[in-house]
């Protein structure tokens, strides 16, 4: 992990003690916190997979905006008009895929999404964004919709921007972590563990890589 000293020159082991559920969760929280707070961190840009309208999988990169360890909550933002928003309205289950190439750590995180649109949670998230990020939600075109071949590349919208209209399109998605499949690739032997919360109680088991 970037904030740890690599004494041996090899990746720091995140999953050395696979019997310590709380300790492993605490270490993984440090990666997720770094992703939510450090724009250059690889965990900043996870891939989110959802169930599409036709029942098949769909995936895209999102920006991890916030991580709340006690609440086991990951937060990202999107436009309420996007296909992924529609996917999560139909089925709130999703999977985040994180990978850190420096530490060779992969996390597959199953989560259940709660959509916040035009409520207090959304307002706090929206107001916390820089102005240049808020304007991205003021586009009059529908995300993912077909456009004429000669349509101008006018996204994000140019100022002045109606922020009330932008907020009306803004969606904050809070995702409760249900399960983490953590895989650490290491020369001395790959390590893999599954963390789950049963009735709010953290449990961990070791599985084959």
GROMACS .gro file of C-alpha atoms in nm:
model
  209
    1UNK     CA    1   0.000   0.000   0.000
    2UNK     CA    2   0.134   0.345  -0.087
    3UNK     CA    3   0.137   0.480   0.267
    4UNK     CA    4   0.335   0.184   0.401
    5UNK     CA    5   0.712   0.139   0.379
    6UNK     CA    6   0.818  -0.133   0.138
    7UNK     CA    7   1.113  -0.255   0.340
    8UNK     CA    8   1.179  -0.562   0.127
    9UNK     CA    9   1.100  -0.401  -0.207
   10UNK     CA   10   0.808  -0.643  -0.247
   11UNK     CA   11   0.440  -0.559  -0.207
   12UNK     CA   12   0.328  -0.523   0.153
   13UNK     CA   13   0.117  -0.821   0.258
   14UNK     CA   14  -0.242  -0.727   0.329
   15UNK     CA   15  -0.368  -1.076   0.407
   16UNK     CA   16  -0.085  -1.228   0.609
   17UNK     CA   17  -0.305  -1.339   0.897
   18UNK     CA   18  -0.613  -1.496   0.744
   19UNK     CA   19  -0.762  -1.579   1.084
   20UNK     CA   20  -0.792  -1.216   1.194
   21UNK     CA   21  -1.112  -1.087   1.034
   22UNK     CA   22  -1.107  -0.747   1.205
   23UNK     CA   23  -0.739  -0.692   1.125
   24UNK     CA   24  -0.784  -0.785   0.759
   25UNK     CA   25  -1.089  -0.559   0.730
   26UNK     CA   26  -0.890  -0.278   0.891
   27UNK     CA   27  -0.610  -0.317   0.638
   28UNK     CA   28  -0.851  -0.322   0.345
   29UNK     CA   29  -1.021  -0.012   0.481
   30UNK     CA   30  -0.691   0.172   0.441
   31UNK     CA   31  -0.687   0.099   0.066
   32UNK     CA   32  -1.051   0.202   0.024
   33UNK     CA   33  -0.999   0.518   0.230
   34UNK     CA   34  -0.697   0.606   0.015
   35UNK     CA   35  -0.908   0.558  -0.298
   36UNK     CA   36  -1.181   0.788  -0.169
   37UNK     CA   37  -0.943   1.062  -0.055
   38UNK     CA   38  -0.651   1.049  -0.301
   39UNK     CA   39  -0.733   1.131  -0.665
   40UNK     CA   40  -0.420   0.954  -0.795
   41UNK     CA   41  -0.485   0.628  -0.607
   42UNK     CA   42  -0.585   0.330  -0.822
   43UNK     CA   43  -0.880   0.251  -0.595
   44UNK     CA   44  -1.024   0.588  -0.693
   45UNK     CA   45  -1.154   0.437  -1.019
   46UNK     CA   46  -1.328   0.101  -0.953
   47UNK     CA   47  -1.534  -0.083  -1.213
   48UNK     CA   48  -1.899  -0.121  -1.117
   49UNK     CA   49  -2.100  -0.411  -1.260
   50UNK     CA   50  -2.479  -0.416  -1.257
   51UNK     CA   51  -2.764  -0.623  -1.399
   52UNK     CA   52  -2.882  -0.464  -1.724
   53UNK     CA   53  -3.240  -0.440  -1.848
   54UNK     CA   54  -3.200  -0.753  -2.062
   55UNK     CA   55  -3.076  -0.955  -1.763
   56UNK     CA   56  -2.715  -0.952  -1.878
   57UNK     CA   57  -2.418  -0.789  -1.709
   58UNK     CA   58  -2.304  -0.433  -1.767
   59UNK     CA   59  -1.991  -0.261  -1.634
   60UNK     CA   60  -1.834   0.082  -1.627
   61UNK     CA   61  -1.575   0.280  -1.434
   62UNK     CA   62  -1.701   0.507  -1.156
   63UNK     CA   63  -1.527   0.749  -0.921
   64UNK     CA   64  -1.515   0.651  -0.555
   65UNK     CA   65  -1.620   0.974  -0.383
   66UNK     CA   66  -1.652   0.857  -0.025
   67UNK     CA   67  -1.591   0.558   0.200
   68UNK     CA   68  -1.740   0.525   0.548
   69UNK     CA   69  -1.580   0.224   0.726
   70UNK     CA   70  -1.819   0.204   1.026
   71UNK     CA   71  -2.120   0.214   0.793
   72UNK     CA   72  -1.946  -0.014   0.533
   73UNK     CA   73  -2.057   0.239   0.273
   74UNK     CA   74  -1.907   0.330  -0.065
   75UNK     CA   75  -2.042   0.640  -0.240
   76UNK     CA   76  -2.024   0.740  -0.605
   77UNK     CA   77  -2.212   0.996  -0.814
   78UNK     CA   78  -2.389   0.968  -1.145
   79UNK     CA   79  -2.658   1.128  -1.360
   80UNK     CA   80  -3.007   1.010  -1.266
   81UNK     CA   81  -3.076   0.958  -1.638
   82UNK     CA   82  -2.795   0.706  -1.696
   83UNK     CA   83  -2.848   0.335  -1.771
   84UNK     CA   84  -2.660   0.240  -1.454
   85UNK     CA   85  -2.907   0.441  -1.248
   86UNK     CA   86  -3.190   0.253  -1.418
   87UNK     CA   87  -3.010  -0.077  -1.355
   88UNK     CA   88  -2.982  -0.004  -0.984
   89UNK     CA   89  -3.345   0.103  -0.959
   90UNK     CA   90  -3.448  -0.236  -1.099
   91UNK     CA   91  -3.194  -0.434  -0.897
   92UNK     CA   92  -2.988  -0.258  -0.629
   93UNK     CA   93  -2.719  -0.526  -0.625
   94UNK     CA   94  -2.381  -0.445  -0.776
   95UNK     CA   95  -2.018  -0.552  -0.771
   96UNK     CA   96  -1.719  -0.318  -0.751
   97UNK     CA   97  -1.387  -0.436  -0.888
   98UNK     CA   98  -1.078  -0.267  -0.743
   99UNK     CA   99  -0.719  -0.346  -0.841
  100UNK     CA  100  -0.396  -0.194  -0.717
  101UNK     CA  101  -0.109  -0.291  -0.954
  102UNK     CA  102   0.154  -0.166  -0.709
  103UNK     CA  103   0.041  -0.398  -0.432
  104UNK     CA  104  -0.113  -0.665  -0.658
  105UNK     CA  105  -0.433  -0.649  -0.456
  106UNK     CA  106  -0.773  -0.719  -0.613
  107UNK     CA  107  -1.102  -0.663  -0.433
  108UNK     CA  108  -1.438  -0.781  -0.562
  109UNK     CA  109  -1.695  -0.603  -0.346
  110UNK     CA  110  -2.061  -0.700  -0.349
  111UNK     CA  111  -2.286  -0.419  -0.234
  112UNK     CA  112  -2.647  -0.307  -0.221
  113UNK     CA  113  -2.718   0.043  -0.349
  114UNK     CA  114  -2.945   0.312  -0.207
  115UNK     CA  115  -3.020   0.591  -0.455
  116UNK     CA  116  -3.032   0.947  -0.324
  117UNK     CA  117  -3.201   1.192  -0.560
  118UNK     CA  118  -3.303   1.545  -0.460
  119UNK     CA  119  -3.275   1.465  -0.089
  120UNK     CA  120  -3.052   1.589   0.192
  121UNK     CA  121  -2.782   1.330   0.130
  122UNK     CA  122  -2.769   1.422  -0.240
  123UNK     CA  123  -2.758   1.793  -0.158
  124UNK     CA  124  -2.460   1.748   0.074
  125UNK     CA  125  -2.274   1.544  -0.187
  126UNK     CA  126  -2.356   1.788  -0.467
  127UNK     CA  127  -2.257   2.098  -0.269
  128UNK     CA  128  -1.927   1.932  -0.181
  129UNK     CA  129  -1.828   1.900  -0.547
  130UNK     CA  130  -1.610   2.158  -0.722
  131UNK     CA  131  -1.809   2.377  -0.960
  132UNK     CA  132  -1.651   2.219  -1.268
  133UNK     CA  133  -1.782   1.878  -1.153
  134UNK     CA  134  -2.134   2.003  -1.089
  135UNK     CA  135  -2.173   2.132  -1.444
  136UNK     CA  136  -2.140   1.779  -1.585
  137UNK     CA  137  -2.496   1.712  -1.467
  138UNK     CA  138  -2.641   2.007  -1.661
  139UNK     CA  139  -2.631   1.842  -2.003
  140UNK     CA  140  -2.964   1.854  -2.187
  141UNK     CA  141  -2.881   1.537  -2.381
  142UNK     CA  142  -2.967   1.197  -2.239
  143UNK     CA  143  -2.661   0.995  -2.130
  144UNK     CA  144  -2.617   0.694  -2.357
  145UNK     CA  145  -2.871   0.813  -2.614
  146UNK     CA  146  -2.788   0.811  -2.986
  147UNK     CA  147  -2.673   1.140  -3.138
  148UNK     CA  148  -2.636   1.257  -3.499
  149UNK     CA  149  -2.289   1.196  -3.647
  150UNK     CA  150  -2.234   1.571  -3.680
  151UNK     CA  151  -2.343   1.658  -3.324
  152UNK     CA  152  -2.095   1.892  -3.155
  153UNK     CA  153  -1.882   1.766  -2.868
  154UNK     CA  154  -2.032   1.997  -2.607
  155UNK     CA  155  -2.002   1.787  -2.293
  156UNK     CA  156  -1.963   1.900  -2.025
  157UNK     CA  157  -2.189   2.202  -2.082
  158UNK     CA  158  -2.020   2.538  -2.107
  159UNK     CA  159  -2.095   2.809  -1.850
  160UNK     CA  160  -2.316   2.972  -1.751
  161UNK     CA  161  -2.484   2.661  -1.610
  162UNK     CA  162  -2.817   2.629  -1.434
  163UNK     CA  163  -2.712   2.460  -1.109
  164UNK     CA  164  -3.073   2.389  -1.012
  165UNK     CA  165  -3.110   2.189  -1.333
  166UNK     CA  166  -2.777   2.016  -1.266
  167UNK     CA  167  -2.885   1.917  -0.915
  168UNK     CA  168  -3.214   1.782  -1.052
  169UNK     CA  169  -3.006   1.540  -1.264
  170UNK     CA  170  -2.761   1.452  -0.986
  171UNK     CA  171  -2.773   1.112  -0.815
  172UNK     CA  172  -2.564   1.009  -0.514
  173UNK     CA  173  -2.539   0.632  -0.479
  174UNK     CA  174  -2.457   0.490  -0.136
  175UNK     CA  175  -2.360   0.123  -0.145
  176UNK     CA  176  -2.363  -0.102   0.160
  177UNK     CA  177  -2.080  -0.356   0.145
  178UNK     CA  178  -2.211  -0.710   0.190
  179UNK     CA  179  -1.912  -0.919   0.085
  180UNK     CA  180  -1.548  -0.870  -0.011
  181UNK     CA  181  -1.342  -1.125  -0.204
  182UNK     CA  182  -0.982  -1.012  -0.154
  183UNK     CA  183  -0.700  -1.162  -0.361
  184UNK     CA  184  -0.337  -1.070  -0.308
  185UNK     CA  185  -0.090  -1.187  -0.572
  186UNK     CA  186   0.254  -1.244  -0.421
  187UNK     CA  187   0.574  -1.430  -0.522
  188UNK     CA  188   0.572  -1.631  -0.201
  189UNK     CA  189   0.218  -1.754  -0.263
  190UNK     CA  190  -0.113  -1.594  -0.350
  191UNK     CA  191  -0.350  -1.519  -0.062
  192UNK     CA  192  -0.727  -1.497  -0.085
  193UNK     CA  193  -0.996  -1.442   0.174
  194UNK     CA  194  -1.368  -1.373   0.174
  195UNK     CA  195  -1.516  -1.129   0.427
  196UNK     CA  196  -1.892  -1.131   0.486
  197UNK     CA  197  -2.128  -0.970   0.732
  198UNK     CA  198  -2.394  -1.207   0.869
  199UNK     CA  199  -2.645  -1.021   1.081
  200UNK     CA  200  -2.399  -0.734   1.097
  201UNK     CA  201  -2.124  -0.959   1.232
  202UNK     CA  202  -1.800  -0.979   1.033
  203UNK     CA  203  -1.690  -1.327   0.934
  204UNK     CA  204  -1.391  -1.431   0.723
  205UNK     CA  205  -1.281  -1.749   0.559
  206UNK     CA  206  -0.976  -1.844   0.361
  207UNK     CA  207  -1.036  -1.973   0.007
  208UNK     CA  208  -0.808  -2.106  -0.265
  209UNK     CA  209  -0.663  -1.848  -0.501
   0.00000   0.00000   0.00000
